Structures are given as structure tokens and as C-alpha cells.
CSV table of C-alpha atoms in Angstrom, one decimal:
chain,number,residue,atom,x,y,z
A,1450,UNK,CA,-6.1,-9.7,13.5
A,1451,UNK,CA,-2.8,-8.0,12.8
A,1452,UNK,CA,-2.5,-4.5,13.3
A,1453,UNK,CA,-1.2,-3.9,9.6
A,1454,UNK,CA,-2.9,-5.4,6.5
A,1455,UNK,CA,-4.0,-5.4,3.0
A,1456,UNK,CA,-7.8,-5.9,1.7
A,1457,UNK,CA,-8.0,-6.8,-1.7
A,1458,UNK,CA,-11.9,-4.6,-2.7
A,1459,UNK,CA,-11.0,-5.3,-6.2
A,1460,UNK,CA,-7.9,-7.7,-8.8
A,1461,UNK,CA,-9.2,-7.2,-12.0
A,1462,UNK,CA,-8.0,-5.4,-14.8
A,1463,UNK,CA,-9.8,-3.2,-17.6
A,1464,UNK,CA,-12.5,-5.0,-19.6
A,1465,UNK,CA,-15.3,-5.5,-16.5
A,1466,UNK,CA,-16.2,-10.0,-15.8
A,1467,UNK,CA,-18.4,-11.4,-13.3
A,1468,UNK,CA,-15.0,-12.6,-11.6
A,1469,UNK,CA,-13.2,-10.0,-10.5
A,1470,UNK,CA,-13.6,-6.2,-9.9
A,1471,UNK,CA,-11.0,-3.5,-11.0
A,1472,UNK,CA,-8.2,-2.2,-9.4
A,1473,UNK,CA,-8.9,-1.4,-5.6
A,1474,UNK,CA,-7.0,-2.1,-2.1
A,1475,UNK,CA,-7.4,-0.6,1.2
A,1476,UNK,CA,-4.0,-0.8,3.6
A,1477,UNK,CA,-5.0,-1.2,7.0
A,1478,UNK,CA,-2.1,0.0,9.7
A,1479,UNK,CA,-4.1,-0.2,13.4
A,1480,UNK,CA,-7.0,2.2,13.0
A,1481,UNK,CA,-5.9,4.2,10.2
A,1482,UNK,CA,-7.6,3.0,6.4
A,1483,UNK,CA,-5.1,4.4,3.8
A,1484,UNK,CA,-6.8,3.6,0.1
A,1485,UNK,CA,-4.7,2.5,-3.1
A,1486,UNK,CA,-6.6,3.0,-6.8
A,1487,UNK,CA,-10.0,3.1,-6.7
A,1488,UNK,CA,-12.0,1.3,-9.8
A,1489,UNK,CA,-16.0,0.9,-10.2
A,1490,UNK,CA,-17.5,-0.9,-7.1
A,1491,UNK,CA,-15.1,0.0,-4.7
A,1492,UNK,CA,-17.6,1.5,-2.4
A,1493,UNK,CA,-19.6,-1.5,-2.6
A,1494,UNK,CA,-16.5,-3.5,-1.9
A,1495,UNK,CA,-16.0,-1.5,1.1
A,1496,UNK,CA,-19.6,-2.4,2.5
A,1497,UNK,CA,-19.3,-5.8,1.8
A,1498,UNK,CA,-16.0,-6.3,3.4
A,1499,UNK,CA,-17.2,-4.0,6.2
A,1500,UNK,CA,-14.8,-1.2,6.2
A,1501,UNK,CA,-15.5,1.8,8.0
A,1502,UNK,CA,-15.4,5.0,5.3
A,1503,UNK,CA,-15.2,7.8,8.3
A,1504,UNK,CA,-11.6,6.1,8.7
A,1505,UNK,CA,-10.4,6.5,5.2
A,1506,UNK,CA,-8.4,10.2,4.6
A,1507,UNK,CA,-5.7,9.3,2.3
A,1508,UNK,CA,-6.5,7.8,-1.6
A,1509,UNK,CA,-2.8,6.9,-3.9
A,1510,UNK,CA,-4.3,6.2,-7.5
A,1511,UNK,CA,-1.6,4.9,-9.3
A,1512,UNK,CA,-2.5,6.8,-13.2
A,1513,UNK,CA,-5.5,7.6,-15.0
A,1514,UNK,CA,-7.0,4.8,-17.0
A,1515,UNK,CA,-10.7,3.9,-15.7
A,1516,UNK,CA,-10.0,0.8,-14.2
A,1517,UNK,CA,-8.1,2.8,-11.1
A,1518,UNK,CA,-9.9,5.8,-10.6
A,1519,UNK,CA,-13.5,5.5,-12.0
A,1520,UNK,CA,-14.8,4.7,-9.0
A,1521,UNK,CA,-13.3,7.5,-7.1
A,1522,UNK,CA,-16.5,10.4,-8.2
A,1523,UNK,CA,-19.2,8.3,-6.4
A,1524,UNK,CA,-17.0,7.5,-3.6
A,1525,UNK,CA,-16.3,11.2,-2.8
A,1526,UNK,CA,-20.0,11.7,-2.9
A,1527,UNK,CA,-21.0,9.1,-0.7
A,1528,UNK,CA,-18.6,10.4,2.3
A,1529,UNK,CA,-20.4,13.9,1.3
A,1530,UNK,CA,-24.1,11.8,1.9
A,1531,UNK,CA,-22.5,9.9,5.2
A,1532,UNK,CA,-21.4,14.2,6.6
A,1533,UNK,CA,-17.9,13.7,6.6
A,1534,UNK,CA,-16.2,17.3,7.1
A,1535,UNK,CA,-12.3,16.1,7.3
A,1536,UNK,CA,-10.2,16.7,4.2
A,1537,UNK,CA,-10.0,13.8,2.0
A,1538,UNK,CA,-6.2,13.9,0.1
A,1539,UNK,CA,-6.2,12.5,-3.1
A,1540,UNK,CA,-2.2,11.6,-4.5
A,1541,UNK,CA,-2.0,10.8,-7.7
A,1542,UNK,CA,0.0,12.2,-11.5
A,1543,UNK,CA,-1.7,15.3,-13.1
A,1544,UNK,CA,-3.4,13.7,-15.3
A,1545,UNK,CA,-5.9,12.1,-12.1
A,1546,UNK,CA,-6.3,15.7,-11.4
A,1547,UNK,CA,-6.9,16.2,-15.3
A,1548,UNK,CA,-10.0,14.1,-14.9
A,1549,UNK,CA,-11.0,14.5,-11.1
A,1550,UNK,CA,-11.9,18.4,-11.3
A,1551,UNK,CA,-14.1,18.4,-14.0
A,1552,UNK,CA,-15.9,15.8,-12.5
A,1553,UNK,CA,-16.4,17.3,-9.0
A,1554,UNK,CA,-17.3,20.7,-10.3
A,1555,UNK,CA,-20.7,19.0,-12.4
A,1556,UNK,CA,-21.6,16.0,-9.5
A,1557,UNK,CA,-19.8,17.5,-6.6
A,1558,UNK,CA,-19.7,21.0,-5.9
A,1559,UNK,CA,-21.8,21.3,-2.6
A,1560,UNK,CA,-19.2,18.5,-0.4
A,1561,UNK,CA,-19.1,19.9,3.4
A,1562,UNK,CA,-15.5,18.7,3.4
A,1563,UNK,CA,-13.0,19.3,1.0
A,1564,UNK,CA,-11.0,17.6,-1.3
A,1565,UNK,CA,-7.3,17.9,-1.4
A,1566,UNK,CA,-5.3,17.1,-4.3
A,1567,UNK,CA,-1.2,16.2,-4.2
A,1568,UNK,CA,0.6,15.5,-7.5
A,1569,UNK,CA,3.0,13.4,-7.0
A,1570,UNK,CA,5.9,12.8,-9.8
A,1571,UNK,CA,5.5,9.5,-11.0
A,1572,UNK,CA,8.8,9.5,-12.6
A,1573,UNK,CA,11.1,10.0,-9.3
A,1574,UNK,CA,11.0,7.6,-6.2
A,1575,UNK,CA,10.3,9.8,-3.4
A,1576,UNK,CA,8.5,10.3,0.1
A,1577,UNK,CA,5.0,12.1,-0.7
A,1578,UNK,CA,3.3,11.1,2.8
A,1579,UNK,CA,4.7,11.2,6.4
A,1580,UNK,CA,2.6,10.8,9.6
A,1581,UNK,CA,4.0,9.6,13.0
A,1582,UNK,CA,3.7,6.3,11.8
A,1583,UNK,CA,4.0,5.5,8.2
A,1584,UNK,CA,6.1,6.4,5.4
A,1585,UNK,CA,4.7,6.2,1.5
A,1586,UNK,CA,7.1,6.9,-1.5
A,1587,UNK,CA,6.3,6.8,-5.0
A,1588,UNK,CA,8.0,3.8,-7.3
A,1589,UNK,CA,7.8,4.8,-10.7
A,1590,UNK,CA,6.2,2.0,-13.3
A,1591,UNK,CA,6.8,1.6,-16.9
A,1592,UNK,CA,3.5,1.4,-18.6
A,1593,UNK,CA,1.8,3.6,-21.5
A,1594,UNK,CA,0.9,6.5,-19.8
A,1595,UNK,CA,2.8,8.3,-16.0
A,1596,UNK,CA,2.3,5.5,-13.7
A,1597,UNK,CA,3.7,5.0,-10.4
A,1598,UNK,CA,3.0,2.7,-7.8
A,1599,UNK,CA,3.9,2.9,-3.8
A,1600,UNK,CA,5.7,1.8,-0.7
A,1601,UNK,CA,3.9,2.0,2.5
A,1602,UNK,CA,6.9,1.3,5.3
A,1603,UNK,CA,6.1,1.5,8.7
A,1604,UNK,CA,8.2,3.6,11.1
A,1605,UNK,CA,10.2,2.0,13.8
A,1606,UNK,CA,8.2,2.0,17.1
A,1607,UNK,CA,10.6,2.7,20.0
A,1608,UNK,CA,11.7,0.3,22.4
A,1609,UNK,CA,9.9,-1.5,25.4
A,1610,UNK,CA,11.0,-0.5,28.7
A,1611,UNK,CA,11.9,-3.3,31.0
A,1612,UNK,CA,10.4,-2.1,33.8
A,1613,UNK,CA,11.8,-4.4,36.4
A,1614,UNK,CA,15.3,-3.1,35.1
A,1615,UNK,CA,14.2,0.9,35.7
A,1616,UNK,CA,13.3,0.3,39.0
A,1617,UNK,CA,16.2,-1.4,40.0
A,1618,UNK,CA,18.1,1.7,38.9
A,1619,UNK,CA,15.6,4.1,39.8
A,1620,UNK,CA,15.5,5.7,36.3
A,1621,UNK,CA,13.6,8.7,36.8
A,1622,UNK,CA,9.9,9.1,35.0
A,1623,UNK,CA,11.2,12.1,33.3
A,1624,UNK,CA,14.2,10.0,31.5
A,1625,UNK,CA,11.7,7.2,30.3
A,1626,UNK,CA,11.3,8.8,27.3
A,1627,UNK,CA,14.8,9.2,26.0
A,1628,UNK,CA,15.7,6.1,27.4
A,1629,UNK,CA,12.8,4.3,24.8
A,1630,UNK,CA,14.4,6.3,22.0
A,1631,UNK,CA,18.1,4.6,22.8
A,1632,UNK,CA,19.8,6.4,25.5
A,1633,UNK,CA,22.1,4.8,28.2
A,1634,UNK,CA,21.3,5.6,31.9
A,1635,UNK,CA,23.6,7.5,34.3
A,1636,UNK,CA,23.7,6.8,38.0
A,1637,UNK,CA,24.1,9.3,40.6
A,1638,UNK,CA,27.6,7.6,41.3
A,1639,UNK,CA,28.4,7.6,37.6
A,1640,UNK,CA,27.9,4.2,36.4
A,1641,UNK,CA,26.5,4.2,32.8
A,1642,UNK,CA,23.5,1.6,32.4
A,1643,UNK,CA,23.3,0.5,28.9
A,1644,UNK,CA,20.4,0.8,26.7
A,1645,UNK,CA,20.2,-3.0,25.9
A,1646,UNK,CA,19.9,-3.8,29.8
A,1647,UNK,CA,17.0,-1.5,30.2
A,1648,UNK,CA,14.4,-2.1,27.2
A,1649,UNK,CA,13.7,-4.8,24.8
A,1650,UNK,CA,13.7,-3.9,21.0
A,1651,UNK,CA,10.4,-3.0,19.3
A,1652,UNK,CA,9.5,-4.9,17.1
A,1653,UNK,CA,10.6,-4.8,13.4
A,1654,UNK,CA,8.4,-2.1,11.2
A,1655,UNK,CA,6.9,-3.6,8.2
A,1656,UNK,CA,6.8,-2.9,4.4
A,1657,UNK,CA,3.9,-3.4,1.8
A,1658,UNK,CA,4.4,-2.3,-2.0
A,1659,UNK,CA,2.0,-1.9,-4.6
A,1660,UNK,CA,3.2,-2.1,-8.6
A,1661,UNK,CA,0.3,-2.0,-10.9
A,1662,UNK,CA,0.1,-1.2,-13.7
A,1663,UNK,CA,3.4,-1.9,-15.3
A,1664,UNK,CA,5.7,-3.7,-17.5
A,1665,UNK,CA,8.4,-6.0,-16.6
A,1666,UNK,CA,11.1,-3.3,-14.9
A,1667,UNK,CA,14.1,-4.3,-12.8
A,1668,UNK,CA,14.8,-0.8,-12.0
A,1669,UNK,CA,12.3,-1.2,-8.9
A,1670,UNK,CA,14.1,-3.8,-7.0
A,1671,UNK,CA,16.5,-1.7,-5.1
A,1672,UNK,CA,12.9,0.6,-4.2
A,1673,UNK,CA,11.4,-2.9,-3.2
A,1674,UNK,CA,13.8,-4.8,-2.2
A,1675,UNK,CA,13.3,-7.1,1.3
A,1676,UNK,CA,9.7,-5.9,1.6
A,1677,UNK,CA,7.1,-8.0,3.7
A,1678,UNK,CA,4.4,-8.0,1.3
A,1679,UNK,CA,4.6,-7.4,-2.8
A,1680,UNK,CA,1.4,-6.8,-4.7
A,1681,UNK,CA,2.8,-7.3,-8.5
A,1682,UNK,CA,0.4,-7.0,-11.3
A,1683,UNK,CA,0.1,-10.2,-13.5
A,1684,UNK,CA,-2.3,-9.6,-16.3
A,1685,UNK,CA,-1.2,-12.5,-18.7
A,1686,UNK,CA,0.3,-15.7,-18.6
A,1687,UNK,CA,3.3,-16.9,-20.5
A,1688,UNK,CA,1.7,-17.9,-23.4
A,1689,UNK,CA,0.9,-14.4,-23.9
A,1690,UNK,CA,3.9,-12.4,-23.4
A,1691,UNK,CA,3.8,-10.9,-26.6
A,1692,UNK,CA,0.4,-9.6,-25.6
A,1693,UNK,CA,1.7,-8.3,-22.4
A,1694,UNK,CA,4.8,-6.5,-24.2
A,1695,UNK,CA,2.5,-4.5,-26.4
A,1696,UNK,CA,-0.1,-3.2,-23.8
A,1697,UNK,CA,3.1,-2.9,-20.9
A,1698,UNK,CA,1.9,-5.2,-18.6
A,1699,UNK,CA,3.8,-8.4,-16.7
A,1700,UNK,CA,2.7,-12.0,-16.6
A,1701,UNK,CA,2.8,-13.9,-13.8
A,1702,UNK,CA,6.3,-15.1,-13.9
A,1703,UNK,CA,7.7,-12.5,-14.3
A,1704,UNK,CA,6.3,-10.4,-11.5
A,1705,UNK,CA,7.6,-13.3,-9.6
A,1706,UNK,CA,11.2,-12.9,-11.2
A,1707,UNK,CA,11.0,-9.6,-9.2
A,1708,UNK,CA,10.0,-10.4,-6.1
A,1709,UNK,CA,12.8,-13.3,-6.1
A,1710,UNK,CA,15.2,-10.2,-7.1
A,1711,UNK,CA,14.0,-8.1,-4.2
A,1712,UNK,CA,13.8,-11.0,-1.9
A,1713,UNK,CA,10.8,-9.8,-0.8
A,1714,UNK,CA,9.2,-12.0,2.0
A,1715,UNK,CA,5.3,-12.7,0.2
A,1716,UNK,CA,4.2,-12.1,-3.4
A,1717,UNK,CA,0.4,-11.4,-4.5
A,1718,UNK,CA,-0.5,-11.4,-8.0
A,1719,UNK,CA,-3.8,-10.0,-9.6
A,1720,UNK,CA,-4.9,-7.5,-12.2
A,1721,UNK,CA,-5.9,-10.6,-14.3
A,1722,UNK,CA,-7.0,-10.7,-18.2
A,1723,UNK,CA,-10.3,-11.1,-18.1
A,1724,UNK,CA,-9.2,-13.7,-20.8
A,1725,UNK,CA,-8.6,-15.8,-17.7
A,1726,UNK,CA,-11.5,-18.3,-16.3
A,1727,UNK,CA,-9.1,-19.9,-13.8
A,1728,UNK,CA,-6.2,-18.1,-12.1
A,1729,UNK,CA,-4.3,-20.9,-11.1
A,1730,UNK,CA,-2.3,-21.3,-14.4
A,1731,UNK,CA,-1.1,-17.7,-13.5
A,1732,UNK,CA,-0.1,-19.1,-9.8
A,1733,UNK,CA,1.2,-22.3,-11.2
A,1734,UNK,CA,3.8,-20.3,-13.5
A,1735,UNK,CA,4.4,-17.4,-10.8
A,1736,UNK,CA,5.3,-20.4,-8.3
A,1737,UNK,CA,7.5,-21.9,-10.1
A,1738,UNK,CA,9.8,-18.7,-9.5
A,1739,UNK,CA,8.9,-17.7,-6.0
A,1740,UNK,CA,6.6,-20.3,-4.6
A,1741,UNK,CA,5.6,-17.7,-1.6
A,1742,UNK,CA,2.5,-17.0,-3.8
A,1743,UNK,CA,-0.7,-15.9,-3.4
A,1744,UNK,CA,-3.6,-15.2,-6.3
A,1745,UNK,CA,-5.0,-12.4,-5.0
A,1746,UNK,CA,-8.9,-12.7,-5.0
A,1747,UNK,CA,-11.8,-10.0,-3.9
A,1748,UNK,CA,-12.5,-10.1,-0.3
A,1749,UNK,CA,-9.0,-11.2,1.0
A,1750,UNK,CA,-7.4,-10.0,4.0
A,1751,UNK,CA,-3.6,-10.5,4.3
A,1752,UNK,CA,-1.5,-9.7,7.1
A,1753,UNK,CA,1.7,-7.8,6.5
């Protein structure tokens, strides 16, 4: 197991099918759960897939139709029934918050925790969450109501120490830790050690995106661009572009058009029609653009 992932709880879209689940992923960076959208069955999902909910303190849902945020009530009542006290943050464009309060104040309004909500401008592309070792930013969507989805970048871990290389020139204990951050390393004579002879670079900090729901928009390469892993909605196939023009969705090729724009290193596609019995036209036609494609599917785990 890596120590950053994706789990796929749910790839479906609006109109519920025995297939697939709506909107709901869980990103995974070592022991810290960080949840994107959360449609009906989530929790479920969650159990299924064993995730651990005491581990989950941060939810990103991406706008306010059903399919992304109707299972977030019951899920906030469940970590009340399991005694979570932690706040829970909830991100999300005012009109989640629109919908949430109401909601809590009939079904939840005796939660031993507390639940934190951060509007987050789903028009600008900015940093809304920073811990010691993540970054999440906002990439706004074009789709019929404020949508946004989100960048999860991990920070750059510092450097490994060669230890053999310290001892040889007596680096002191107290200098280990500038000398992971990038410093050079003075003798007692003078003699300046370089960094690069002392430590071996860490290695490189990884990228996942998330763009769902939204039409076909090039303005979010540069925001995506060279990412390890792109989650691209790709609710119709070609045959139904038209349909996918009216209700601002993408197909398939054409969320792989932007990951070949972005060069990004993986695509996954999901938030299917439930007009679809069989995803693998929508793989066959997303391939054909960028063949590093995956058709998402409930219950995956991929490595980022």
C-alpha cells in the first residue's frame, strides 16, 4: 500500500442504478482520510471498503445538487452515534451551507462535536486548506450552478540525511535539521560541505485533482497541469454530446483531451449516465486520446 491514494465509495451520477453509487471519494495521504462530495451510501461505502470514520476531519463537496452532498446529514449523525468530539470541517460554496444548516438544526442538533463550515469561492483558484503536509486549492468548474472541484498536492518532504556523510564531518545533532531543509555545512577550518554531499533528495510530492461536475473547460489546465492523478467526470459518450452541452457535463473524450493538455500522468473517468450498461464504450473513446485510462468503479483503490 502506498502512503497516498484515492478510494472510489461512489462514480455515478444523478438518477440512482444498481451499477454505480453517486458522487463519493475518500483521499488517503498516510493516516490522514480527507473526504471529496459525499452522495447517498457513502457511509455504507465507507464500511464496506473498511475505512476508518474516527480518521476523517476534512469533507470538500464540490456544489449542491443531491448527488454530492445527500449523503452528508446521515454521515454527520453517524460520527455523532460512533462519540466523535473533534470538529468535523465541511468546505464547500454557500449554497452547501444553504442546505446543510437547515438540516442539522431538525436531525442534528444534540452532536457532541461540532461542525465547522468554510465557504470557499468556487469561482477563484485558491488555497482553502494547509496542514504540515498537504495543500488543497479550489479549481473552478463550469457547470449550471457554483461548482468547483480540488487539488490536493502534497508538500515536499525534506531531504534524507546521509548519515555516513555527517559523521565523517562531524555535523553536529543540533545542525541536522537545517541541514535536511538545504543548508551547506561549515567546518571548524572553513571548508563548506555542500548540501548534495550530505543528504539524498526526498522524494517527489504528489498531486491528485478532482473535476466533477463540469463542462468541457480548458481554463483548468494550467491549475492541473502535470498532476499524478486526474479524476475527470465523463457522464456521456460521444454520441451524446449534444446531451452533454445542455446539462454541462463532458464525455469521455473530452475529459481525456484535458488530461492530454495537462499532461497529467493517470486519468480516471466516472460520473457515468446511468444511460450506460457498459462503461467500456466511454474507456474505448477516452483512450483513444490518452490511453493512461482508467473507468473508475466502486470499491477501487488507486495509488497516487
Amino acid at each position: 500500500m502506498t502512503d497516498f491514494d484515492m478510494h472510489i465509495l461512489g462514480c455515478g451520477s444523478a438518477l440512482p442504478t444498481t451499477r454505480h453509487l453517486p458522487s463519493s471519494q475518500i483521499v488517503r495521504l498516510r493516516e490522514k482520510l480527507f473526504m471529496i462530495d459525499c452522495g447517498e451510501g457513502t457511509q455504507l461505502q465507507m464500511r464496506r471498503m473498511h475505512i476508518r470514520f474516527n480518521r476523517l476531519n476534512h469533507i470538500f463537496i464540490t456544489h449542491a445538487h443531491g448527488d454530492h452532498c445527500f449523503g452528508l446529514p446521515g454521515l454527520i449523525s453517524t460520527l455523532g452515534m460512533l462519540g466523535r468530539i473533534g470538529d468535523l470541517v465541511v468546505y464547500g460554496p454557500r449554497d452547501v451551507n444553504d442546505y446543510l444548516t437547515p438540516v442539522l438544526a431538525q436531525f442534528c442538533h444534540h452532536l457532541p462535536y461540532k461542525v465547522v463550515f468554510r465557504e470557499v469561492d468556487p469561482f477563484k483558484h485558491a488555497l482553502i486548506m494547509e496542514d504540515r503536509s498537504i495543500q488543497v486549492y479550489t479549481i473552478p468548474l463550469k457547470h449550471r450552478i457554483p461548482c468547483c472541484g480540488y487539488l490536493f498536492r502534497e508538500k515536499q518532504k525534506e531531504a534524507h540525511i546521509i548519515r555516513e556523510m555527517t559523521d565523517f564531518y562531524q555535523v553536529p545533532v543540533r545542525m541536522m535539521k537545517d541541514i535536511k531543509q538545504g543548508a551547506d555545512f561549515v567546518t571548524p577550518d572553513g571548508t563548506v560541505v555542500p548540501n548534495a554531499r550530505l543528504t539524498r533528495p526526498a522524494v517527489r510530492p504528489k498531486s491528485f485533482a478532482y473535476c466533477s461536475d463540469t463542462a468541457y473547460s480548458e481554463e483548468i489546465i494550467p491549475m492541473i497541469e502535470g498532476v499524478d492523478l486526474l479524476y475527470h467526470e465523463a457522464t456521456f459518450g460521444e454520441e451524446d454530446l449534444a446531451r452533454s452541452r445542455e446539462t454541462y457535463h463532458s464525455t469521455a473524450r473530452q475529459a481525456a483531451e484535458i488530461a492530454r493538455q495537462a499532461q497529467v500522468k493517470k486519468l480516471v473517468i466516472g460520473h457515468y449516465s446511468a444511460r450506460y450498461d457498459d462503461m467500456s464504450q466511454l474507456l474505448s473513446e477516452a483512450r483513444e486520446i490518452f490511453p493512461d485510462t482508467l473507468a473508475g468503479n466502486e470499491g477501487m483503490v488507486i495509488p497516487i
